[in-house]
mmCIF file of C-alpha atoms and ligand atoms in Angstrom:
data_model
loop_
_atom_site.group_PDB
_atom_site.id
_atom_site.type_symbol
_atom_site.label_atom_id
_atom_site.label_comp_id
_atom_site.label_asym_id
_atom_site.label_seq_id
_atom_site.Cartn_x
_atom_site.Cartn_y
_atom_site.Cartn_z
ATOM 1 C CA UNK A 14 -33.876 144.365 -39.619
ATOM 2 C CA UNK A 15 -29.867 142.785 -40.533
ATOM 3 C CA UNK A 16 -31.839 139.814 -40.903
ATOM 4 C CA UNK A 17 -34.943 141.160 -42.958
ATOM 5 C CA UNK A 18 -32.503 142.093 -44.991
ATOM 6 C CA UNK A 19 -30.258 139.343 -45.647
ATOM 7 C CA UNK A 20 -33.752 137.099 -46.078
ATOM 8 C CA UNK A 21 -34.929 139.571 -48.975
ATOM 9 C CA UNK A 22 -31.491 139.409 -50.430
ATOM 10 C CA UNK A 23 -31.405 135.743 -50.597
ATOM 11 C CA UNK A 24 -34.742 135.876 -52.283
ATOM 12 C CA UNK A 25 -33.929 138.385 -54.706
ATOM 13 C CA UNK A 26 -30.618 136.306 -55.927
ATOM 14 C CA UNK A 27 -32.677 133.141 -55.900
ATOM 15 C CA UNK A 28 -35.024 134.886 -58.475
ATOM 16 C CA UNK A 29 -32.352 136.206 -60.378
ATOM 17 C CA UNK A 30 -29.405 133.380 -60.417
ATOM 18 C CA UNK A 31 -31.252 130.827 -62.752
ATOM 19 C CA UNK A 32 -31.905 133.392 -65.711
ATOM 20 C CA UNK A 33 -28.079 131.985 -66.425
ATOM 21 C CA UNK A 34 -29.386 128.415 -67.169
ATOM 22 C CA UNK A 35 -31.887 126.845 -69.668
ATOM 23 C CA UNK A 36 -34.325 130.020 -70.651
ATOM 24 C CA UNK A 37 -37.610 128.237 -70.496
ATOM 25 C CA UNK A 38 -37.601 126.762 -66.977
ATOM 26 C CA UNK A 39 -36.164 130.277 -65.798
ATOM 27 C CA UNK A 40 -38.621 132.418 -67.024
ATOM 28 C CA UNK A 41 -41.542 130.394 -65.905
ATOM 29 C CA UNK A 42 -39.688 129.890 -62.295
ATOM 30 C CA UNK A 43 -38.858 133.526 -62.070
ATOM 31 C CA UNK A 44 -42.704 134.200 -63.348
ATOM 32 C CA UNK A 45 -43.861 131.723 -60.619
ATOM 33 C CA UNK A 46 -42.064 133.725 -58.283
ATOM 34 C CA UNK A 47 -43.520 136.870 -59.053
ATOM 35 C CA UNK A 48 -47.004 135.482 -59.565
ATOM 36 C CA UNK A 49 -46.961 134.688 -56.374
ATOM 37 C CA UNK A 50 -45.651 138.042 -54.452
ATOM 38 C CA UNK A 51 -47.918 139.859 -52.375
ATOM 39 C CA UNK A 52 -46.633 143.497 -52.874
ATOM 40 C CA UNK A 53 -49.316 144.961 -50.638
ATOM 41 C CA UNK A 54 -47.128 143.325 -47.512
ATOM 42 C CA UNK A 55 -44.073 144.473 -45.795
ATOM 43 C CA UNK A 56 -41.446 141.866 -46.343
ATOM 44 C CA UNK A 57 -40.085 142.422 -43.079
ATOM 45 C CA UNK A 58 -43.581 142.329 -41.242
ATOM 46 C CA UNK A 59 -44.650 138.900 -43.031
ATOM 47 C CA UNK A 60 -42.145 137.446 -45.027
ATOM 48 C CA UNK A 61 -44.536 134.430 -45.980
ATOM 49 C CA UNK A 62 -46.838 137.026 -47.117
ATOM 50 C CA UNK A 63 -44.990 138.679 -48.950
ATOM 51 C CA UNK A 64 -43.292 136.148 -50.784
ATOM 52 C CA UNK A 65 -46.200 133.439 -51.369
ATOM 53 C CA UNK A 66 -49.196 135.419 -50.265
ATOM 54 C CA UNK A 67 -50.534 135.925 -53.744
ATOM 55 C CA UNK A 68 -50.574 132.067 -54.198
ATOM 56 C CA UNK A 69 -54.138 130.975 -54.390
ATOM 57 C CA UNK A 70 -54.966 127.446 -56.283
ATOM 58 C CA UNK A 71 -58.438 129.073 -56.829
ATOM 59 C CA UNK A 72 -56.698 131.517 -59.093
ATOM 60 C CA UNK A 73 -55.042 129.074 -61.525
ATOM 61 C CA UNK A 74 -51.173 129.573 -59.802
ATOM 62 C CA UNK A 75 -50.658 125.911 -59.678
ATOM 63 C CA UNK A 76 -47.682 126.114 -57.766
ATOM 64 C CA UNK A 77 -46.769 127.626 -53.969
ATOM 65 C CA UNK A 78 -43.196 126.684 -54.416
ATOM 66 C CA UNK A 79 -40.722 126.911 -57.923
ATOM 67 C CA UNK A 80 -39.205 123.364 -56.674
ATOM 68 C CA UNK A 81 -42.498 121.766 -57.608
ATOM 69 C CA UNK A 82 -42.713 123.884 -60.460
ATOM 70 C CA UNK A 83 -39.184 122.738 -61.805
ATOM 71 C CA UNK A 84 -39.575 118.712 -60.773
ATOM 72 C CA UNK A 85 -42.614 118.929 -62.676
ATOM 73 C CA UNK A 86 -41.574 119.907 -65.425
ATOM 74 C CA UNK A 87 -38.224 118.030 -65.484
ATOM 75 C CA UNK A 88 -40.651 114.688 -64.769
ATOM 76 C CA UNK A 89 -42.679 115.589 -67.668
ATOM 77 C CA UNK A 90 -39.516 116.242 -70.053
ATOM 78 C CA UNK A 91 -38.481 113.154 -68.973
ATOM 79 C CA UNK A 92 -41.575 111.335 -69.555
ATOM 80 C CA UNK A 93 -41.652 112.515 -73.472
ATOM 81 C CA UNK A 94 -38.003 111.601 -73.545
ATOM 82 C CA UNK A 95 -38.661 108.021 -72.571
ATOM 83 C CA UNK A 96 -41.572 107.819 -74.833
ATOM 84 C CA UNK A 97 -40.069 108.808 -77.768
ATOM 85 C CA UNK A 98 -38.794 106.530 -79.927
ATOM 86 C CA UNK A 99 -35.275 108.545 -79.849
ATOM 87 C CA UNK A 100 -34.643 109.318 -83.388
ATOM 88 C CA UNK A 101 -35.301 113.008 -82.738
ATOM 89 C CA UNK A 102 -33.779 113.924 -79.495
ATOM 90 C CA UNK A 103 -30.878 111.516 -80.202
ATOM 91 C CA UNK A 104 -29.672 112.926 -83.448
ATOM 92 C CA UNK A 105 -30.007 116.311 -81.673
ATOM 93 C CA UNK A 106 -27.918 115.684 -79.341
ATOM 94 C CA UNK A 107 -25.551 113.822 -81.231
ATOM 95 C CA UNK A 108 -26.345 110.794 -79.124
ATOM 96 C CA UNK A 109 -25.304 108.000 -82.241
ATOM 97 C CA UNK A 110 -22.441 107.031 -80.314
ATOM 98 C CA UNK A 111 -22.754 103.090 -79.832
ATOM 99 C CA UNK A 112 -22.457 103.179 -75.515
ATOM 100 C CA UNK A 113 -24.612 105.998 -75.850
ATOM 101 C CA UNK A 114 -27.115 104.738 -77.943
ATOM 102 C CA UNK A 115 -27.064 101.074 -75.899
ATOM 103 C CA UNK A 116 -27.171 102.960 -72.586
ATOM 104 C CA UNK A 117 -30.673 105.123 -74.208
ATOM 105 C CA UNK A 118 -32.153 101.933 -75.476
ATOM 106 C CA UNK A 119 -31.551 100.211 -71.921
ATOM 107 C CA UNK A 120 -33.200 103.463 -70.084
ATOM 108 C CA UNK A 121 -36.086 102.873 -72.502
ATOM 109 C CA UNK A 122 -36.662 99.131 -71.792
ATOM 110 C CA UNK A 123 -36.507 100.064 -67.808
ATOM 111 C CA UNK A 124 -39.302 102.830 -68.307
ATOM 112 C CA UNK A 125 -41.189 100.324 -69.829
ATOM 113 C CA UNK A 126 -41.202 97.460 -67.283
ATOM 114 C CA UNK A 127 -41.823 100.133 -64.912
ATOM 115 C CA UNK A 128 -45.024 101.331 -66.332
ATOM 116 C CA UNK A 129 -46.296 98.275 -67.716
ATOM 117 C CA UNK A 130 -48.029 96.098 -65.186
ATOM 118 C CA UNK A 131 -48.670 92.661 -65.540
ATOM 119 C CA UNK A 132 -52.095 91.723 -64.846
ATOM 120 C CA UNK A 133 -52.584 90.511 -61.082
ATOM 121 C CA UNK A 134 -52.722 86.640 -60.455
ATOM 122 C CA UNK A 135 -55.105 86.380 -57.572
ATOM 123 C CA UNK A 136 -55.753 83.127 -57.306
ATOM 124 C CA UNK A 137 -54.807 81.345 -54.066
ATOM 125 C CA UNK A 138 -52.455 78.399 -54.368
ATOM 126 C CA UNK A 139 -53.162 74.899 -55.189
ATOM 127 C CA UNK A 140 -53.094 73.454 -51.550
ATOM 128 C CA UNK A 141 -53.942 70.087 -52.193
ATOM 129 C CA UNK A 142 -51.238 69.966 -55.294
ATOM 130 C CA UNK A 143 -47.829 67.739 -54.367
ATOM 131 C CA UNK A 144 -45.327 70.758 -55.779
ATOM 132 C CA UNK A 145 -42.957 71.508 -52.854
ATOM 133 C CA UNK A 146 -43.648 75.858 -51.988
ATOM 134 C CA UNK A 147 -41.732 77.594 -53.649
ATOM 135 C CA UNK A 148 -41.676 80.585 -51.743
ATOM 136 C CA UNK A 149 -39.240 82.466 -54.119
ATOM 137 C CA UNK A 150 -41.264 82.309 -57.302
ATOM 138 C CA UNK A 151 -44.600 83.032 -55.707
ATOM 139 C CA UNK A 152 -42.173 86.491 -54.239
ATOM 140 C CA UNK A 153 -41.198 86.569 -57.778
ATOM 141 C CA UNK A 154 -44.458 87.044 -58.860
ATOM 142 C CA UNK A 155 -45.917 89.594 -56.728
ATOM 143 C CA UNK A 156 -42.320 91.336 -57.252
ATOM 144 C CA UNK A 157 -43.886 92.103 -61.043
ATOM 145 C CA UNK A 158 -45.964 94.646 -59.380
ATOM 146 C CA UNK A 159 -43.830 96.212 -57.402
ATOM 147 C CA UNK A 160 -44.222 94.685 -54.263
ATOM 148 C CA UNK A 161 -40.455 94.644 -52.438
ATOM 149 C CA UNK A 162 -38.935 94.029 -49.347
ATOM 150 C CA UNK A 163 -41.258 91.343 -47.877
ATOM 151 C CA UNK A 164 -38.863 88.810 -47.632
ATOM 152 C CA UNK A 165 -35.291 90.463 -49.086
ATOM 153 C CA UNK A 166 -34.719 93.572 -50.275
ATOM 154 C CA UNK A 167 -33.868 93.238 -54.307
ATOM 155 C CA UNK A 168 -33.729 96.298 -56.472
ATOM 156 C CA UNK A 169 -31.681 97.100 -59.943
ATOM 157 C CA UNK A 170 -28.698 99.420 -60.210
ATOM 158 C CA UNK A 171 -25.806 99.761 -62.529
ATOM 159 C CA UNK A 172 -22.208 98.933 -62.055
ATOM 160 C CA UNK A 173 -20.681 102.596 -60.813
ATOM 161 C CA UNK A 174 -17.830 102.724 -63.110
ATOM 162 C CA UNK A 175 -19.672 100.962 -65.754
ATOM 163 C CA UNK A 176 -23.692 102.567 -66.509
ATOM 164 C CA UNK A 177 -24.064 99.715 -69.008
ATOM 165 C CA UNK A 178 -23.932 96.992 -66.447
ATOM 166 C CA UNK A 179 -26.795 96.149 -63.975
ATOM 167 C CA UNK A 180 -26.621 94.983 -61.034
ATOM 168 C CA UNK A 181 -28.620 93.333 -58.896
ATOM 169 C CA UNK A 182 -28.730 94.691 -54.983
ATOM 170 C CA UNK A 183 -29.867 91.968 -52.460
ATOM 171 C CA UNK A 184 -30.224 92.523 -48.437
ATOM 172 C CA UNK A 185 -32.633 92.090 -45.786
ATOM 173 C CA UNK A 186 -35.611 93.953 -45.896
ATOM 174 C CA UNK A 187 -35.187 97.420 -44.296
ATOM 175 C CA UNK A 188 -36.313 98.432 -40.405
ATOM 176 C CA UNK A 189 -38.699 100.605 -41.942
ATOM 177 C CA UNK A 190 -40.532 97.910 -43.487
ATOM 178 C CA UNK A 191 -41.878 97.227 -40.214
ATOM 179 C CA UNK A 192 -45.138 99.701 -40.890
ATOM 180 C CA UNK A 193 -46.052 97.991 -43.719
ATOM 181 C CA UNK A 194 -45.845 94.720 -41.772
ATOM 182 C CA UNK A 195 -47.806 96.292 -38.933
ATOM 183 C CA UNK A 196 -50.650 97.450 -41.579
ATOM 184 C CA UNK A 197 -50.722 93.751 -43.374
ATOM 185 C CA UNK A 198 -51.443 92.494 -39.536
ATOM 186 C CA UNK A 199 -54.274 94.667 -39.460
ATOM 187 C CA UNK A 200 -55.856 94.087 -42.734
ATOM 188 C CA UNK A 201 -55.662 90.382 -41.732
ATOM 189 C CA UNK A 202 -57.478 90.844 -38.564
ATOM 190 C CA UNK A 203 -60.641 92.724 -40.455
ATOM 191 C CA UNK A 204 -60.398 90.607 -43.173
ATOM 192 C CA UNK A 205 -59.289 87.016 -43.083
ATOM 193 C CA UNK A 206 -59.378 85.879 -39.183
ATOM 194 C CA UNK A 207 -59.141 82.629 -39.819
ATOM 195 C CA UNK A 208 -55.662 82.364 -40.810
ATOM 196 C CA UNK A 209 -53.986 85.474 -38.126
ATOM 197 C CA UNK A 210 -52.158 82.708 -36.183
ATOM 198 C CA UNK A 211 -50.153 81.409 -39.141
ATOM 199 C CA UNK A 212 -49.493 84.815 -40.624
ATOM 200 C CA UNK A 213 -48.653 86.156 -37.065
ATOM 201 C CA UNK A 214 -46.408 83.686 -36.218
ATOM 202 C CA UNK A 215 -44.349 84.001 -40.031
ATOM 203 C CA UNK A 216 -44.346 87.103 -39.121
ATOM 204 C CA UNK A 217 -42.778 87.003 -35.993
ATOM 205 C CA UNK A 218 -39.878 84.798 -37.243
ATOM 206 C CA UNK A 219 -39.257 86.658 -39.778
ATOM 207 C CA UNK A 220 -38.385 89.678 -37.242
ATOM 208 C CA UNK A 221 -36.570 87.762 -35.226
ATOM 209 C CA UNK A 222 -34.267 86.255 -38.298
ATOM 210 C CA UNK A 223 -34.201 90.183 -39.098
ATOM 211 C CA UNK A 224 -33.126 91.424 -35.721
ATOM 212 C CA UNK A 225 -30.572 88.361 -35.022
ATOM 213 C CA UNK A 226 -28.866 89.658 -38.642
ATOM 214 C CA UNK A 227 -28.996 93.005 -38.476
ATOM 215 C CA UNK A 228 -25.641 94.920 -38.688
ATOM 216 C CA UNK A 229 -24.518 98.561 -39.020
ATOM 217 C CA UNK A 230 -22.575 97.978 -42.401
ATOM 218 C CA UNK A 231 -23.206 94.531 -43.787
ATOM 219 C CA UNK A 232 -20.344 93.291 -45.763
ATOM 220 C CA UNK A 233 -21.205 93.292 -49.324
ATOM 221 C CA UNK A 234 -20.310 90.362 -51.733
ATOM 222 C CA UNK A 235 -19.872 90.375 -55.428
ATOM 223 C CA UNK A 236 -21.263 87.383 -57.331
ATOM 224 C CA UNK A 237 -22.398 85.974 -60.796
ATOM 225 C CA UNK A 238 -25.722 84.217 -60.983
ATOM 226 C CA UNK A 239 -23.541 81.049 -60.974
ATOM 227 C CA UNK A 240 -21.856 82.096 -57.210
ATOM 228 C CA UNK A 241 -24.810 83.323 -55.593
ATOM 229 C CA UNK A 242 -26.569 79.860 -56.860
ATOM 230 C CA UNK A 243 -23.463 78.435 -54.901
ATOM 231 C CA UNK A 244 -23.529 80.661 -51.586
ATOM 232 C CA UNK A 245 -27.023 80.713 -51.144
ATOM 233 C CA UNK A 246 -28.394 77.751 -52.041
ATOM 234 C CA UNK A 247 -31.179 77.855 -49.899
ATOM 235 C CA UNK A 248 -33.019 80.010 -52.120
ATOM 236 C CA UNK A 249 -34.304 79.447 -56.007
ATOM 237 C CA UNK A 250 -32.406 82.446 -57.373
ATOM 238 C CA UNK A 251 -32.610 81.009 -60.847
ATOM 239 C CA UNK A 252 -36.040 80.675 -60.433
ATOM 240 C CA UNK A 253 -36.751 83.708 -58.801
ATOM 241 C CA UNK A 254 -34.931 85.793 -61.493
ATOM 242 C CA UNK A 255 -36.793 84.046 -64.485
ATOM 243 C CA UNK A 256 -40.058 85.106 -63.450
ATOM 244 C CA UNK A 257 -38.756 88.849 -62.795
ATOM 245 C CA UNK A 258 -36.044 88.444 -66.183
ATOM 246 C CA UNK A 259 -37.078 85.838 -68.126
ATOM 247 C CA UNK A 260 -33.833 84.721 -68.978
ATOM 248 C CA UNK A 261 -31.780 87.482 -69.701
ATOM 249 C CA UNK A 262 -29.243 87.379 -67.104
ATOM 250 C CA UNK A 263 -26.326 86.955 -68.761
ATOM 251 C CA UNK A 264 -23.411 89.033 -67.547
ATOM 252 C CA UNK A 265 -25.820 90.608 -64.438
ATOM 253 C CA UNK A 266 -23.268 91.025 -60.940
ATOM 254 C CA UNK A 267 -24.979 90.366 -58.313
ATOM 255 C CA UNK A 268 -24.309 92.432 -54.939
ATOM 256 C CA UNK A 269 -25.195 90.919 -51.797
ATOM 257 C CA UNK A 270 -25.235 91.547 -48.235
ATOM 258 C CA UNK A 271 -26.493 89.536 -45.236
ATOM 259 C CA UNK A 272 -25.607 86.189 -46.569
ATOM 260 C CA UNK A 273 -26.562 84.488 -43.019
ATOM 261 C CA UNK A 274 -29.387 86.195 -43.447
ATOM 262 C CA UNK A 275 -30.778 85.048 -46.765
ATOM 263 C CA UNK A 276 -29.301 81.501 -45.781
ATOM 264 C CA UNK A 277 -31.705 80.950 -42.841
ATOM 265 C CA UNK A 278 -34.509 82.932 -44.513
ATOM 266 C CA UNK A 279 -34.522 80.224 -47.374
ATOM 267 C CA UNK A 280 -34.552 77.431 -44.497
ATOM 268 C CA UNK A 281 -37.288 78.929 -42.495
ATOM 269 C CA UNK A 282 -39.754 79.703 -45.516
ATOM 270 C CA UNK A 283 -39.567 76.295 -47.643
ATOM 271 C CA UNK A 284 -40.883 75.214 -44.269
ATOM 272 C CA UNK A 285 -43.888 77.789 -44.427
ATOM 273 C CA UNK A 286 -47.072 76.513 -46.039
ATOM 274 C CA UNK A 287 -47.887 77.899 -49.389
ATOM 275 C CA UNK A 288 -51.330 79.248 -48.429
ATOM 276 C CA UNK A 289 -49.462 81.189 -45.943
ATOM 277 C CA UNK A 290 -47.107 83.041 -47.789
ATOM 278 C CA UNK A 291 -49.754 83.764 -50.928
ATOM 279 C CA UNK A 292 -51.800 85.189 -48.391
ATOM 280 C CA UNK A 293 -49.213 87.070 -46.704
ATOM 281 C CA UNK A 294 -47.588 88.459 -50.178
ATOM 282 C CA UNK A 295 -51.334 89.079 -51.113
ATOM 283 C CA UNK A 296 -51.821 91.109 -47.699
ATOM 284 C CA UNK A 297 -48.484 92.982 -48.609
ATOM 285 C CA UNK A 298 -49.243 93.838 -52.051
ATOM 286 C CA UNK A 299 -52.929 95.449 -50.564
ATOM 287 C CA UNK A 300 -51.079 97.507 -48.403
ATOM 288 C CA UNK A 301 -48.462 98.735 -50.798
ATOM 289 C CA UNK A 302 -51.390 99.591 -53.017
ATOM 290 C CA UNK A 303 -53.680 101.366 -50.799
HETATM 291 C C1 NAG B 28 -51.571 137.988 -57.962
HETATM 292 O O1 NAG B 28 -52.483 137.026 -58.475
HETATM 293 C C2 NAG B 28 -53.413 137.541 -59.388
HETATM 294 C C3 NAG B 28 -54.359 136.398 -59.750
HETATM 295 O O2 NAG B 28 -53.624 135.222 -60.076
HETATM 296 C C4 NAG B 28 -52.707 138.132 -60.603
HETATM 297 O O3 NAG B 28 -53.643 138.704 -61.497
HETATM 298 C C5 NAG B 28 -51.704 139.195 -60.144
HETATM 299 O O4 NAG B 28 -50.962 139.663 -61.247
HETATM 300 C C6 NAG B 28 -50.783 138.621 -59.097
HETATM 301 N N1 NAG B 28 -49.897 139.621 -58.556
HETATM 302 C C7 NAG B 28 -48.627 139.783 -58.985
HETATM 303 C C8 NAG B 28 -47.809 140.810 -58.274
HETATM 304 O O5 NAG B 28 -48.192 139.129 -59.895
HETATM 305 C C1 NAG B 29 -51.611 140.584 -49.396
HETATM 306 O O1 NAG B 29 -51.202 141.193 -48.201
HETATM 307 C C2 NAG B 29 -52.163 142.095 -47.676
HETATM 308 C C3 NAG B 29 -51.523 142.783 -46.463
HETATM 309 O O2 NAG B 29 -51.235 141.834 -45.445
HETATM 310 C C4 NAG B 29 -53.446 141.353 -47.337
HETATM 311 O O3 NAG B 29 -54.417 142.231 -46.867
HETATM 312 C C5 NAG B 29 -53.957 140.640 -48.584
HETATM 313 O O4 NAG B 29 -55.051 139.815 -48.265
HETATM 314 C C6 NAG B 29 -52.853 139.786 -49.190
HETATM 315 N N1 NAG B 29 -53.306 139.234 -50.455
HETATM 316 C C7 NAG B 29 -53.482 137.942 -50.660
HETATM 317 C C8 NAG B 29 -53.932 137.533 -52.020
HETATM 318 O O5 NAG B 29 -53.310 137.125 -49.765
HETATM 319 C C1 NAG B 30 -15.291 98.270 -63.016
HETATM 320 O O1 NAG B 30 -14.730 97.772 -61.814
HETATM 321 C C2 NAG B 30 -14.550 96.371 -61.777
HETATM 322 C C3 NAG B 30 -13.955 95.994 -60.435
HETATM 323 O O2 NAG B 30 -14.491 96.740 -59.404
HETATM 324 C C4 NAG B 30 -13.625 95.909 -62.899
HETATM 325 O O3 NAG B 30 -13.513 94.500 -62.880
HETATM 326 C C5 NAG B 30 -14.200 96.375 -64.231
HETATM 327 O O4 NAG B 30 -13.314 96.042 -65.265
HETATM 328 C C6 NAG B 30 -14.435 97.874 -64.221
HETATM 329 N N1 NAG B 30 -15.102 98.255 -65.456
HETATM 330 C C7 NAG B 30 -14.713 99.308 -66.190
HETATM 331 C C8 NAG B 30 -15.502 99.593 -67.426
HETATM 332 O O5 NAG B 30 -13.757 99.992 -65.870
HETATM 333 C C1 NAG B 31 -61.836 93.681 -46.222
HETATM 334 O O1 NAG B 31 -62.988 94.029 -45.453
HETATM 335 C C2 NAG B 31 -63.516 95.291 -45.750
HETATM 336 C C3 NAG B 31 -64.629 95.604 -44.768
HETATM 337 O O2 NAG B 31 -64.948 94.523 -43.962
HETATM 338 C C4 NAG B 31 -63.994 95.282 -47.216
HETATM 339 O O3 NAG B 31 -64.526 96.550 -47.546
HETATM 340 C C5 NAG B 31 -62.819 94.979 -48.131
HETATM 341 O O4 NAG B 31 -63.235 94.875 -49.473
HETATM 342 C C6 NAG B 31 -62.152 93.667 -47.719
HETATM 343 N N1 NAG B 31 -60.937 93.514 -48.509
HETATM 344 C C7 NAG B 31 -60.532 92.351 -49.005
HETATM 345 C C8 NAG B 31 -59.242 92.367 -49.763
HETATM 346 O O5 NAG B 31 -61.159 91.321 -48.879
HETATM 347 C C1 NAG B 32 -39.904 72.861 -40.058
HETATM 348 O O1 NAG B 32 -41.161 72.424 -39.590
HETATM 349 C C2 NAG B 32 -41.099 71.281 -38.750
HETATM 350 C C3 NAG B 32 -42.553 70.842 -38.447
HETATM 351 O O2 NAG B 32 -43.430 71.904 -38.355
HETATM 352 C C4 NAG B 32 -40.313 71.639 -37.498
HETATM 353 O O3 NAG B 32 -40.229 70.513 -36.648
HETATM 354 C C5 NAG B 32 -38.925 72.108 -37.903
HETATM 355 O O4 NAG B 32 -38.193 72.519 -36.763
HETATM 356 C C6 NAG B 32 -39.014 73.251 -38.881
HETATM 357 N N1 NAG B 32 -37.678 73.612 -39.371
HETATM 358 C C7 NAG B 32 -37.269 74.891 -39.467
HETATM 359 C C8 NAG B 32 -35.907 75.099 -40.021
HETATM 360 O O5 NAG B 32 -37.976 75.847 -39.152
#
């Protein structure tokens, strides 16, 4: 019963605490809350009852938790915020400020290369044509539509004393990675049989290169464009971030762990025929999208 209690009291201060905060997301929360109460049942009998019992999607509540309620909404605030050509909400919130104003504009342009995608270049690769493979733009490419962690891991931050300067984060691809590489198998047994051995056996490098590298807490490395060029020359960085940044890459730091890593991943792809890593970025990219 100590406990019944202490449960109901919890509840009751979770539906009373946010009424403090913003008004509208607390009134619909606490309304959520109550909309979905099933008074008929003894709290201490059927707690889930009681508290989400009168929740029923057929009924129009939309939502069996207020979490969901509140991400929702904050995603969709957010959404009209990044859409919005600023004027309105900046001069509202006194946002002129120069940093402030830079920093908005730069949280803008990342929406947009988030949502905009690139249409998909599907066509296989010139076998027959003399250019060496260039593994790193053709990773660059499929990188425009989100595809990540095939190869290296490579994602955007900013500098954490500084929100105005991006970084760049490079590292080997993740352990968990290894489902999607497991699904891309599959799809290449159904669908393209005549080329499993290759892809297999890229495959199969590659987690051994990953495995050989792997450490608990890879020692991270700040570089410019110009030092990473330098330390890792085995791979066309400049290249690489052309296609993704055409150009603009002036003043980006560059963060990078498992150097030995990258090093030997650079040697053992240029080696790699270009049909084979198309069609294994191409088999990566299906299973990211499915
Ligand atoms: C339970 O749900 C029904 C239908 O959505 C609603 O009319 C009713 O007010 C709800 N009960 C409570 C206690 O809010
Ligand atoms: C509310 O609880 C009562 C008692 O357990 C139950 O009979 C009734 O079906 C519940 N209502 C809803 C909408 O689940
Ligand atoms: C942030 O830290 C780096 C070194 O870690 C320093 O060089 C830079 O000046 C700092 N930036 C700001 C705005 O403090
Ligand atoms: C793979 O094969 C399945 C069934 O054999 C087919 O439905 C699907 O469209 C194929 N996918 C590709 C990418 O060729
Ligand atoms: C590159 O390929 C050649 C021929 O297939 C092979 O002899 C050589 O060992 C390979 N080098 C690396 C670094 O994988």
């Amino acid at each position: 019963m100590k406990w019944c209690w202490n449960l109901l009291c919890s509840f009751l201060l979770l539906e009373l605490a946010p009424t403090q905060a913003f008004v509208d997301i607390n009134m619909l929360t606490a309304l959520q809350i109550h909309k979905n109460l099933n008074g008929s049942e003894d709290p201490c009998r059927n707690f889930w009852n009681y508290a989400c019992g009168n929740y029923s999607a057929a009924n129009g509540t939309k939502y069996v938790d207020n979490f969901q309620l509140v991400e929702d909404l904050y995603a969709q605030a957010m959404e009209e915020f990044m859409e919005s050509e600023g004027e309105l909400i900046e001069s509202d919130l006194e946002l002129n400020e120069e940093p402030a104003a830079r920093l908005l504009a730069q949280m803008r342009a990342y929406y947009k290369a988030c949502i905009k995608d690139p249409e998909i270049d599907w066509s296989e690769p010139d076998l027959h044509s003399l250019e060496p493979n260039d593994w790193a733009l053709e990773t660059a490419k499929f990188r425009r539509h989100g595809l990540n962690a095939v190869f290296f891991d490579e994602r955007v931050d900013v500098e954490t004393n500084d929100s105005l300067r991006p970084v760049v984060l490079l590292k080997m691809p993740a352990l968990s990675n290894s489902y999607s590489e497991r699904r891309a198998l599959q799809v290449l047994q159904r669908n393209h049989s005549g080329s499993v051995e290759a892809i297999s056996r890229l495959v199969d490098q590659l987690r051994q290169l990953e495995a050989t590298h792997r450490q608990e807490e890879p020692l991270v490395q700040s570089w410019s464009l110009a030092g990473l060029t330098q330390h890792i020359p085995e791979i066309n960085w400049q290249g690489y971030f052309h296609v993704l940044l055409s150009g603009h890459l002036e003043g980006v730091l560059f963060e990078v762990s498992d150097v030995d890593y990258l090093r030997e991943l650079g040697q053992l792809l240029s080696n790699a025929s270009k049909s084979t890593i198309n069609l294994y970025l191409r088999l990566r990219l299906t299973v990211l999208l499915k």
